Short mmCIF file of C-alpha atoms and ligand atoms in Angstrom, two decimals:
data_model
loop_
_atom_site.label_atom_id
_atom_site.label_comp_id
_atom_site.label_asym_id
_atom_site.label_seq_id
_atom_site.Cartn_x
_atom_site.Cartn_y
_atom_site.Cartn_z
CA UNK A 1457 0.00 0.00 0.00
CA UNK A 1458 1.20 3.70 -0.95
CA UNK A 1459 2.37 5.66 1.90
CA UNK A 1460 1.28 8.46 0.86
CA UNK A 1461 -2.54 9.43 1.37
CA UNK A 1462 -5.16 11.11 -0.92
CA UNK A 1463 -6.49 14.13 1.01
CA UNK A 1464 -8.33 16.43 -1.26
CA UNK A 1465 -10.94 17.13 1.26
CA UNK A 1466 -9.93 19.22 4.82
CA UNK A 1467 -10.22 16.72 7.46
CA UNK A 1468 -12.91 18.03 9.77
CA UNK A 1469 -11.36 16.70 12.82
CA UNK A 1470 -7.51 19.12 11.93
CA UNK A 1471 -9.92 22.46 12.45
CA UNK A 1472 -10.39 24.60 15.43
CA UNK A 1473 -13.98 26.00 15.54
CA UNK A 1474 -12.66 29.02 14.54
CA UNK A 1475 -11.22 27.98 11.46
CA UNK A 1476 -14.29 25.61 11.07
CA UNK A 1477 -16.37 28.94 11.18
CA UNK A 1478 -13.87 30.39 8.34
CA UNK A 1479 -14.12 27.40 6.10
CA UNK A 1480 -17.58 27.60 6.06
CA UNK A 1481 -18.02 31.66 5.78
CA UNK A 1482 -15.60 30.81 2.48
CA UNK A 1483 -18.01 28.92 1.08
CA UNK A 1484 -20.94 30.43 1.61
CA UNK A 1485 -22.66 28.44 4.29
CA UNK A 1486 -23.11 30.94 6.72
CA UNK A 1487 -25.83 32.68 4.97
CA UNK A 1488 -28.61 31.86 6.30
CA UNK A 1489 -27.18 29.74 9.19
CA UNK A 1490 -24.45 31.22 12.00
CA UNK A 1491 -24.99 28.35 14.31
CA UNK A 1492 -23.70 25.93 11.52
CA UNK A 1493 -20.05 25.58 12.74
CA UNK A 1494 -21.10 25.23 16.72
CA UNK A 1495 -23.88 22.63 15.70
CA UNK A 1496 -21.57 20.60 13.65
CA UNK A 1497 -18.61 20.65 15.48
CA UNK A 1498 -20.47 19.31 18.76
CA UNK A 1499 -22.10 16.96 16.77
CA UNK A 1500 -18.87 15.05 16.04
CA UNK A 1501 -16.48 16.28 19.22
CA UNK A 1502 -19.06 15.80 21.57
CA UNK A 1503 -22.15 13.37 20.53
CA UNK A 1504 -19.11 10.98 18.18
CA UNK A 1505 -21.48 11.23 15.34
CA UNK A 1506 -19.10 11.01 12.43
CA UNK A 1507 -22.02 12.25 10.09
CA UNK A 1508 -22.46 15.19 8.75
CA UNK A 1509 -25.31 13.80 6.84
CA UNK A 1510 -27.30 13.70 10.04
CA UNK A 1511 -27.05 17.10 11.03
CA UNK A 1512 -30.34 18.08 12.61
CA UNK A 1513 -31.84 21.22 10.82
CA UNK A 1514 -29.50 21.63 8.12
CA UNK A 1515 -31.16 21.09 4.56
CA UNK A 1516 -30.11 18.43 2.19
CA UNK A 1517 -28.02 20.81 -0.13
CA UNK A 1518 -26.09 21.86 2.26
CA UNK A 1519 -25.47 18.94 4.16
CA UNK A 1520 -24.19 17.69 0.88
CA UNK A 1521 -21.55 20.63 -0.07
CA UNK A 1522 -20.56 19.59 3.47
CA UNK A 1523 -19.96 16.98 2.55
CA UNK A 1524 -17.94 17.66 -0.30
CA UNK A 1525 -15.52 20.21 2.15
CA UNK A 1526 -15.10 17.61 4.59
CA UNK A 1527 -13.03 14.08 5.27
CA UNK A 1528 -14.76 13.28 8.08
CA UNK A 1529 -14.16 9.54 9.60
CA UNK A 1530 -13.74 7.73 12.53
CA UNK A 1531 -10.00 5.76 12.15
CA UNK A 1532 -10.49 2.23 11.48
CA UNK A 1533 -10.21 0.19 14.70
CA UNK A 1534 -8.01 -3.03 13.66
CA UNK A 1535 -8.58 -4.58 17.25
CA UNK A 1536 -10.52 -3.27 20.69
CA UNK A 1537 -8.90 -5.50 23.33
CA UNK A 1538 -10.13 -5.22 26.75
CA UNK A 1539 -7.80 -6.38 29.43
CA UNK A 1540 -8.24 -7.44 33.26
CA UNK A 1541 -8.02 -3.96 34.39
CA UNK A 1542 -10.78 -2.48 32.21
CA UNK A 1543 -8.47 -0.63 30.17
CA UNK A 1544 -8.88 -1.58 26.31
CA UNK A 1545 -5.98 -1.41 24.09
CA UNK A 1546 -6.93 0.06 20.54
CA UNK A 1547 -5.21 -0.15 17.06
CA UNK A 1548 -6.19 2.09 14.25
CA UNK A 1549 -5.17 1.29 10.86
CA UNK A 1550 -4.66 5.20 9.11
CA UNK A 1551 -5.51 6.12 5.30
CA UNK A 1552 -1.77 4.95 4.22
CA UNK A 1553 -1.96 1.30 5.85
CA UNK A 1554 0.25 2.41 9.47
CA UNK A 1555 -0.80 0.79 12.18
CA UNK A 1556 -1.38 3.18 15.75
CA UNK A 1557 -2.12 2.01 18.99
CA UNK A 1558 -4.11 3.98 22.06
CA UNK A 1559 -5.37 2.84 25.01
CA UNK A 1560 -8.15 3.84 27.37
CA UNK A 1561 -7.32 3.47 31.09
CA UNK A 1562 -9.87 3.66 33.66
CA UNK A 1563 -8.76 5.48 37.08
CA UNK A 1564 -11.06 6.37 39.86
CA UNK A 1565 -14.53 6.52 38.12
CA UNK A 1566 -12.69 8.25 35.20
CA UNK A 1567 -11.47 7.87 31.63
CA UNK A 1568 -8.23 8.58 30.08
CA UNK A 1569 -6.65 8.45 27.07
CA UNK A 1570 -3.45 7.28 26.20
CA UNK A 1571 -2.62 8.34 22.81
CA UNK A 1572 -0.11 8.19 19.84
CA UNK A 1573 1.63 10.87 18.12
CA UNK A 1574 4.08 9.17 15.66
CA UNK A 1575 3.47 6.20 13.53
CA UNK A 1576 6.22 4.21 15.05
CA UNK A 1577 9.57 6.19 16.88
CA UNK A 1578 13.11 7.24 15.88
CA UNK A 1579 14.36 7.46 19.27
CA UNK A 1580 15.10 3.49 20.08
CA UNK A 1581 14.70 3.91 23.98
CA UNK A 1582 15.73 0.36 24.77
CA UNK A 1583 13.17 -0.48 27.13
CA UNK A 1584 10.40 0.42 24.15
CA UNK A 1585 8.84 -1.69 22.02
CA UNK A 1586 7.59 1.22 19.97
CA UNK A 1587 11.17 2.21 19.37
CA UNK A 1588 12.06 -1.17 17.71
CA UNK A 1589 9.75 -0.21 15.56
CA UNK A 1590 11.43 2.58 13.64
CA UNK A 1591 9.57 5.78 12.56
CA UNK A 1592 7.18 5.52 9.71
CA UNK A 1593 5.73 9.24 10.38
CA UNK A 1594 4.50 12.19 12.49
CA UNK A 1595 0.72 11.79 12.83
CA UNK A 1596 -1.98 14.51 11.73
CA UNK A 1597 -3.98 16.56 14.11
CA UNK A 1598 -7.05 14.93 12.77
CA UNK A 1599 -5.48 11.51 13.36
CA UNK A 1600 -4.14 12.69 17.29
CA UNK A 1601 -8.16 14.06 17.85
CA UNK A 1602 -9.27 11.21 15.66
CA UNK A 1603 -8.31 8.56 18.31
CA UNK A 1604 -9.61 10.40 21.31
CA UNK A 1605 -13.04 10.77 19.39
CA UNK A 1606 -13.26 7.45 18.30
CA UNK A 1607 -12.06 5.41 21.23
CA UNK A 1608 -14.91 7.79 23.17
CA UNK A 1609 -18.06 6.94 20.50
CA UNK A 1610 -17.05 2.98 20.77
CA UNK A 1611 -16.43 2.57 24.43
CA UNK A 1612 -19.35 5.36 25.01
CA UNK A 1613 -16.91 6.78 28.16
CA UNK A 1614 -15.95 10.08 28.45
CA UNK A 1615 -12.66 11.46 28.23
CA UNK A 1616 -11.56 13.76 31.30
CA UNK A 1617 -7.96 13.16 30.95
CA UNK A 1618 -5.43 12.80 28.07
CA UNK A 1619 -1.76 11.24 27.94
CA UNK A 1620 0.58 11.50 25.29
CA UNK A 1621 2.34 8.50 26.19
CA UNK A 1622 1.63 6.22 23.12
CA UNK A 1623 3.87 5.64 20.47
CA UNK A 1624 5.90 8.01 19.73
CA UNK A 1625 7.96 11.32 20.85
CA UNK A 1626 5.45 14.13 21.06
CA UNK A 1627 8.19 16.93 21.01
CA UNK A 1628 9.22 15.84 17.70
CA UNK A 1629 5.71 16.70 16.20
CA UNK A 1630 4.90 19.60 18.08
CA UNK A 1631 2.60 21.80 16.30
CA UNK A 1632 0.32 18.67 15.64
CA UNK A 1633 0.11 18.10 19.22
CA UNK A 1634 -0.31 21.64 20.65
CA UNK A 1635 -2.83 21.66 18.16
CA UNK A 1636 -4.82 18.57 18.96
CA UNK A 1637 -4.87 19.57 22.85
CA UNK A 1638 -6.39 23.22 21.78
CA UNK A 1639 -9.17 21.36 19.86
CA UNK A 1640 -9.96 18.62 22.28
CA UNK A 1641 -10.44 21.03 24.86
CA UNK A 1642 -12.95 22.81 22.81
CA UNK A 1643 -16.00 23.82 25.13
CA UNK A 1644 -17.42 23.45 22.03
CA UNK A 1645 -15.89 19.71 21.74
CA UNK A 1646 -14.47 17.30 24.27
CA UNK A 1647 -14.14 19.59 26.37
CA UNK A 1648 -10.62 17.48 28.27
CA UNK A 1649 -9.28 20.56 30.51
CA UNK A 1650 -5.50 21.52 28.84
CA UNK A 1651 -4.31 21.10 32.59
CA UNK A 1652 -5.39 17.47 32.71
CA UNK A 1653 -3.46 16.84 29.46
CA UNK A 1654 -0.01 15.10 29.63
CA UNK A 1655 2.48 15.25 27.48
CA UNK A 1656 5.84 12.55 28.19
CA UNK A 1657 9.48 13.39 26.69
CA UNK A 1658 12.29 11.47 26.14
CA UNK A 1659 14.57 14.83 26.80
CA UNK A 1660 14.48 16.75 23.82
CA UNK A 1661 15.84 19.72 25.10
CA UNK A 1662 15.06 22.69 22.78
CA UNK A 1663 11.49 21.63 23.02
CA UNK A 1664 10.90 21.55 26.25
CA UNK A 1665 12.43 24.83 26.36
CA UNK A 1666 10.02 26.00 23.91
CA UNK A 1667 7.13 24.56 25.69
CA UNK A 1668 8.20 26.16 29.35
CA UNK A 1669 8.89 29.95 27.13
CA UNK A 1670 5.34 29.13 25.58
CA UNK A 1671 3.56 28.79 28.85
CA UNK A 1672 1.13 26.15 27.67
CA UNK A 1673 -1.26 25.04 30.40
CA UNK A 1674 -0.75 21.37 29.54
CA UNK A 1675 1.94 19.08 31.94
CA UNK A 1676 5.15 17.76 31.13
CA UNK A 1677 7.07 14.94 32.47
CA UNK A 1678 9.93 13.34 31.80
CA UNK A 1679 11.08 9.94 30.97
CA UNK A 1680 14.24 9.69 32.91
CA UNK A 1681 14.90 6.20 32.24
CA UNK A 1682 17.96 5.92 34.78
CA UNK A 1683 19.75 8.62 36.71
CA UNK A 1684 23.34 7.41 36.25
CA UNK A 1685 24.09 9.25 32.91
CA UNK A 1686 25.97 6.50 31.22
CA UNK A 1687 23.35 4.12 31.96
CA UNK A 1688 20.68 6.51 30.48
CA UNK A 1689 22.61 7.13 27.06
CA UNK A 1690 22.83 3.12 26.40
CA UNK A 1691 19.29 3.21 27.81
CA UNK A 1692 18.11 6.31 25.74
CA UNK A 1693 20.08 7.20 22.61
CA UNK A 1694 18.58 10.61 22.42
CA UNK A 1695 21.06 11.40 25.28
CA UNK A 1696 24.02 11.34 23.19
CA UNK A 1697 22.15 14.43 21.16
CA UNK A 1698 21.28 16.34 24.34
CA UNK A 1699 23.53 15.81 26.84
CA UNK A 1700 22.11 14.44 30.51
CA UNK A 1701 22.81 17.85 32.14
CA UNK A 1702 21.19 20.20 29.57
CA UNK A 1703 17.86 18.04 29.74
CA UNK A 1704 18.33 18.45 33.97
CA UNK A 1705 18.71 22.27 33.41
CA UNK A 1706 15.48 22.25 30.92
CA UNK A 1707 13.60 20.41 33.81
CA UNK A 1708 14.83 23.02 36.12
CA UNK A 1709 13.56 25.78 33.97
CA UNK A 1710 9.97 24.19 33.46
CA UNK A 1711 9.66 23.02 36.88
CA UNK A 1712 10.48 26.91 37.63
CA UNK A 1713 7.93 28.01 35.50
CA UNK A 1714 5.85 26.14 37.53
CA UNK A 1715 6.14 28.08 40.63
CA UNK A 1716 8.54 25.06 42.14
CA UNK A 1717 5.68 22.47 41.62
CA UNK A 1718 6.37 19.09 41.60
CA UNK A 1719 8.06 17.61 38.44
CA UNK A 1720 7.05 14.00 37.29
CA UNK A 1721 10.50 11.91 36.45
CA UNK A 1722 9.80 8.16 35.05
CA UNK A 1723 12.30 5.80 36.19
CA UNK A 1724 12.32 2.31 34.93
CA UNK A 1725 13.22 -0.22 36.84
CA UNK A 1726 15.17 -3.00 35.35
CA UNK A 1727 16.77 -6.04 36.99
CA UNK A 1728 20.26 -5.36 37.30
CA UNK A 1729 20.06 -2.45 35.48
CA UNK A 1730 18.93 0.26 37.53
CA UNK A 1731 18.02 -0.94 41.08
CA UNK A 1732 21.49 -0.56 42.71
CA UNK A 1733 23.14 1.20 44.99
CA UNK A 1734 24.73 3.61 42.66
CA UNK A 1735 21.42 4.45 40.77
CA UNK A 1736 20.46 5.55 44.35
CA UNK A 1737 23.88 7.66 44.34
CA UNK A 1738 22.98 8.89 41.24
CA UNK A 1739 19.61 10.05 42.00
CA UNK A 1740 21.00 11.99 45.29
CA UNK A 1741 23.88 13.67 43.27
CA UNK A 1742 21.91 14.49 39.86
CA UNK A 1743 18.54 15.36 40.43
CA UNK A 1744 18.90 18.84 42.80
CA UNK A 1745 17.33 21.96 42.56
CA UNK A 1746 14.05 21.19 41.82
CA UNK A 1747 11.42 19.34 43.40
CA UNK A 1748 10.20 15.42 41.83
CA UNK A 1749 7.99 13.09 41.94
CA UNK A 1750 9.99 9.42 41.03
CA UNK A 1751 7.31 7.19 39.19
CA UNK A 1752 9.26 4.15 38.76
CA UNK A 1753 7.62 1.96 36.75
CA UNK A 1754 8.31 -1.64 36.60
CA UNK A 1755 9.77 -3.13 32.73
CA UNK A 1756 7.94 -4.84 30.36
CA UNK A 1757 10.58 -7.32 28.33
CA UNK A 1758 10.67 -6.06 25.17
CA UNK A 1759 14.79 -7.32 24.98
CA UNK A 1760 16.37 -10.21 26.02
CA UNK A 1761 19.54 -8.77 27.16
CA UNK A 1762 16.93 -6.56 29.87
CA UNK A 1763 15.01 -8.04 32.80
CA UNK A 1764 11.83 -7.21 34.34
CA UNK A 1765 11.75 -7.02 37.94
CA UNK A 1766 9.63 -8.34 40.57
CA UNK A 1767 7.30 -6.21 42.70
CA UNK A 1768 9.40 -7.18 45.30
CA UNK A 1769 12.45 -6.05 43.96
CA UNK A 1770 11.09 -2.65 43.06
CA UNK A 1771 9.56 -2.45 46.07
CA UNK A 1772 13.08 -3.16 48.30
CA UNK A 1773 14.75 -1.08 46.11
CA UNK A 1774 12.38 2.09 46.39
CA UNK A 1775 12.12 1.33 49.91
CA UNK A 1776 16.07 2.63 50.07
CA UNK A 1777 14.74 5.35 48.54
CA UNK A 1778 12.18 7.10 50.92
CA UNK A 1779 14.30 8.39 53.18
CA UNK A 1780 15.63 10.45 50.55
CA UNK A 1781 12.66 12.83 51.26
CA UNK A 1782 11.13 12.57 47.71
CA UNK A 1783 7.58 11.15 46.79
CA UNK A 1784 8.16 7.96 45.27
CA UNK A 1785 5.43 6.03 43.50
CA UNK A 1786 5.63 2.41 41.73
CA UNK A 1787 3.28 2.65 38.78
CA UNK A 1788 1.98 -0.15 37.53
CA UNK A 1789 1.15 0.20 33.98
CA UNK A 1790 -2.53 -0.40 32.48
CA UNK A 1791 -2.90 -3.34 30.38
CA UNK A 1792 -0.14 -4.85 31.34
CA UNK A 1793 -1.67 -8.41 30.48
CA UNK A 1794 -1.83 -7.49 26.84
CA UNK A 1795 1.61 -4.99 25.86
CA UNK A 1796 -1.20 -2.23 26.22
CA UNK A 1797 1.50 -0.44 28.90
CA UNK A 1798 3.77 2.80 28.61
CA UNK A 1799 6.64 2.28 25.89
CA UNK A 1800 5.52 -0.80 25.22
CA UNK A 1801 3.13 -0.27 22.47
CA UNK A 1802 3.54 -1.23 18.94
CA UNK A 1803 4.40 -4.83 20.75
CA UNK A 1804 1.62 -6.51 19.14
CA UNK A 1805 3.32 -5.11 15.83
CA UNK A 1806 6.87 -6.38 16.54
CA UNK A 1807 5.01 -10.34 16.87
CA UNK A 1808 4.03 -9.73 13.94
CA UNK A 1809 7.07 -9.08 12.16
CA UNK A 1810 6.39 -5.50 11.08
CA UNK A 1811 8.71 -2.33 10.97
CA UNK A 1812 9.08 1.03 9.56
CA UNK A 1813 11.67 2.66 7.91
CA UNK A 1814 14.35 4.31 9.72
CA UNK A 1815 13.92 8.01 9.75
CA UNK A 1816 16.56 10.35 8.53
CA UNK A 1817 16.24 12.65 11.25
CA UNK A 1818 16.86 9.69 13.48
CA UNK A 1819 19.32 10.77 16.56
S1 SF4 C 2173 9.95 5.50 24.95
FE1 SF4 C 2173 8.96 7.09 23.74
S2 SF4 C 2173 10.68 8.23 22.82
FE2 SF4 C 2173 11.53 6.29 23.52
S3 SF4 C 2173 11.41 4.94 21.70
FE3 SF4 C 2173 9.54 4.63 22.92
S4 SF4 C 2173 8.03 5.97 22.00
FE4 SF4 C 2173 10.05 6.68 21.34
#
């Protein structure tokens, strides 16, 4: 299949309501109805009716030049897989034949989404299945809204809280994703609050710098990986393109931005790896002047050559830690049972023998 898709229609789901508003004006289909773009655009973001056939009150001409302006779809669900914990793991085939994977993770009464914003990664964390992967390509804003939508209409739950912790590295597609957080928190649309949106980083360091100069309401946090640097650049390639203490000074900076909140750091904990004495060194001798939160999340084997941990091993090991005066937390990730976890996405891909190309702007 070609990789390149056939748009000749705007995808309804890419547009703000402003710019919704705009499209319409320039073609005429404000006339004799102003409330067009509000009534359409809850229609999809908020009742998941991907239909603009079915809008109620609009007459059959112009439901069909609508029609003709718009791409509007759900994406193609490949496979819904519930798991033990409620969550359900998702894959989307897209218009050009990649394969994305989201997951929706139930916590407390509420719903979030765990999204994608690459087809596949560059980055080749080692602990990732995504990463194996390769990068195929950034995603679309209609594709980053198009999996909060349609994971929403099918499970019929609504969305309060959004993660960008799929596949992918959302600072390498950055306008896509600042853009997909404005619309989705539409009060027009989904309404998901921008403070209850996520976004994870591997450390690219002139982004996040971007992000904490931009002042965006949405939350960062940082995949740390392990806080002994040499460990962290075998763990995390990206490291050898920005170095271990430029990414602690960015963190610095955004967590100062923050009026000295606390910073999320995710630590993965891997048998032999990064449960020692020194990574306990490191931790007390690296991360200063700023206040974390250590999520240490358990590994899901994705390698041979690294080993998950037991709870009890985690557990003895961040033990050690609390004295250290830090919140610690052991995060166990959400559909474990099924590769639907954090980094590990794209798993069911990898049994199935699939890649995509290297890209060229690969680290
Ligand atoms: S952990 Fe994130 S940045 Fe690293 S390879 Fe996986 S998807 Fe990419």
């Amino acid at each position: 299949m070609g990789l390149t898709a056939e748009v000749t229609k705007t995808p309804f789901l890419s547009l703000t309501e402003e710019e919704l508003t705009a499209a319409l004006d320039h073609a005429g289909l404000l006339a004799f109805g102003a409330k067009l773009p509000e009534i359409a655009y809850r229609l999809v973001h908020q009742n998941g009716q991907f239909d603009l056939g079915s809008l109620p009150g609009v007459g059959a001409h112009k439901r069909a030049r609508l029609a003709e302006l718009f791409e509007l779809g759900a994406l193609e669900i490949l496979e819904a897989e519930p798991s033990w914990d409620q969550s359900v793991r998702y894959a989307f085939r897209l218009r050009d034949g990649a394969v994305i994977e989201t997951v929706l993770i139930p916590h407390h009464g509420l719903w979030t989404a765990c999204v994608s914003s690459q087809a596949g990664c560059a980055l080749r964390c080692g602990f990732c299945a995504t990463g194996k992967l390769g990068l195929l390509r950034n995603l679309e804003v209609h594709e980053i809204v198009g999996q909060v939508l349609t994971v929403a209409a099918h499970s019929g739950k609504r969305i309060s809280d959004l993660v960008f912790m799929g596949m992918g590295e959302p600072l390498q597609n950055e306008a896509a994703v600042y853009k997909s957080c404005a619309i989705l928190a539409s009060t027009k649309g989904a309404q998901i609050s921008q403070k209850r949106m996520v976004i994870s980083t591997s450390g690219i360091v002139p982004a996040i710098r971007r992000f904490t100069a931009a002042g965006h309401r949405m939350k960062l946090v940082f995949s740390l990986g392990s806080a002994v640097p040499e460990k962290r650049a075998q763990l995390m390639p990206i490291q050898r393109t920005y170095g271990f203490e430029s990414l602690l000074d960015s963190i610095r900076e955004y967590g100062a931005s923050r009026g000295g909140k606390h910073v999320t750091l995710e630590y993965i904990a891997i048998r032999d790896w990064t449960l020692g004495d020194e990574d306990i060194e490191a931790i007390k001798q690296h991360l200063v002047g700023f206040k974390f939160i250590l999520n240490v999340i358990p590994l899901n084997p994705v390698d041979p050559e690294l080993a998950a941990p037991t709870l009890e091993e985690v557990r003895a090991w961040t033990s050690k830690l609390r004295p250290l005066g830090f919140p610690v937390k052991i995060r166990r990730s959400s559909g474990r049972d099924q590769g639907a976890a954090c980094g590990q996405l794209g798993t069911s891909l990898l049994k199935q023998g699939q890649t995509f190309r290297r890209s060229v702007e690969a680290v």
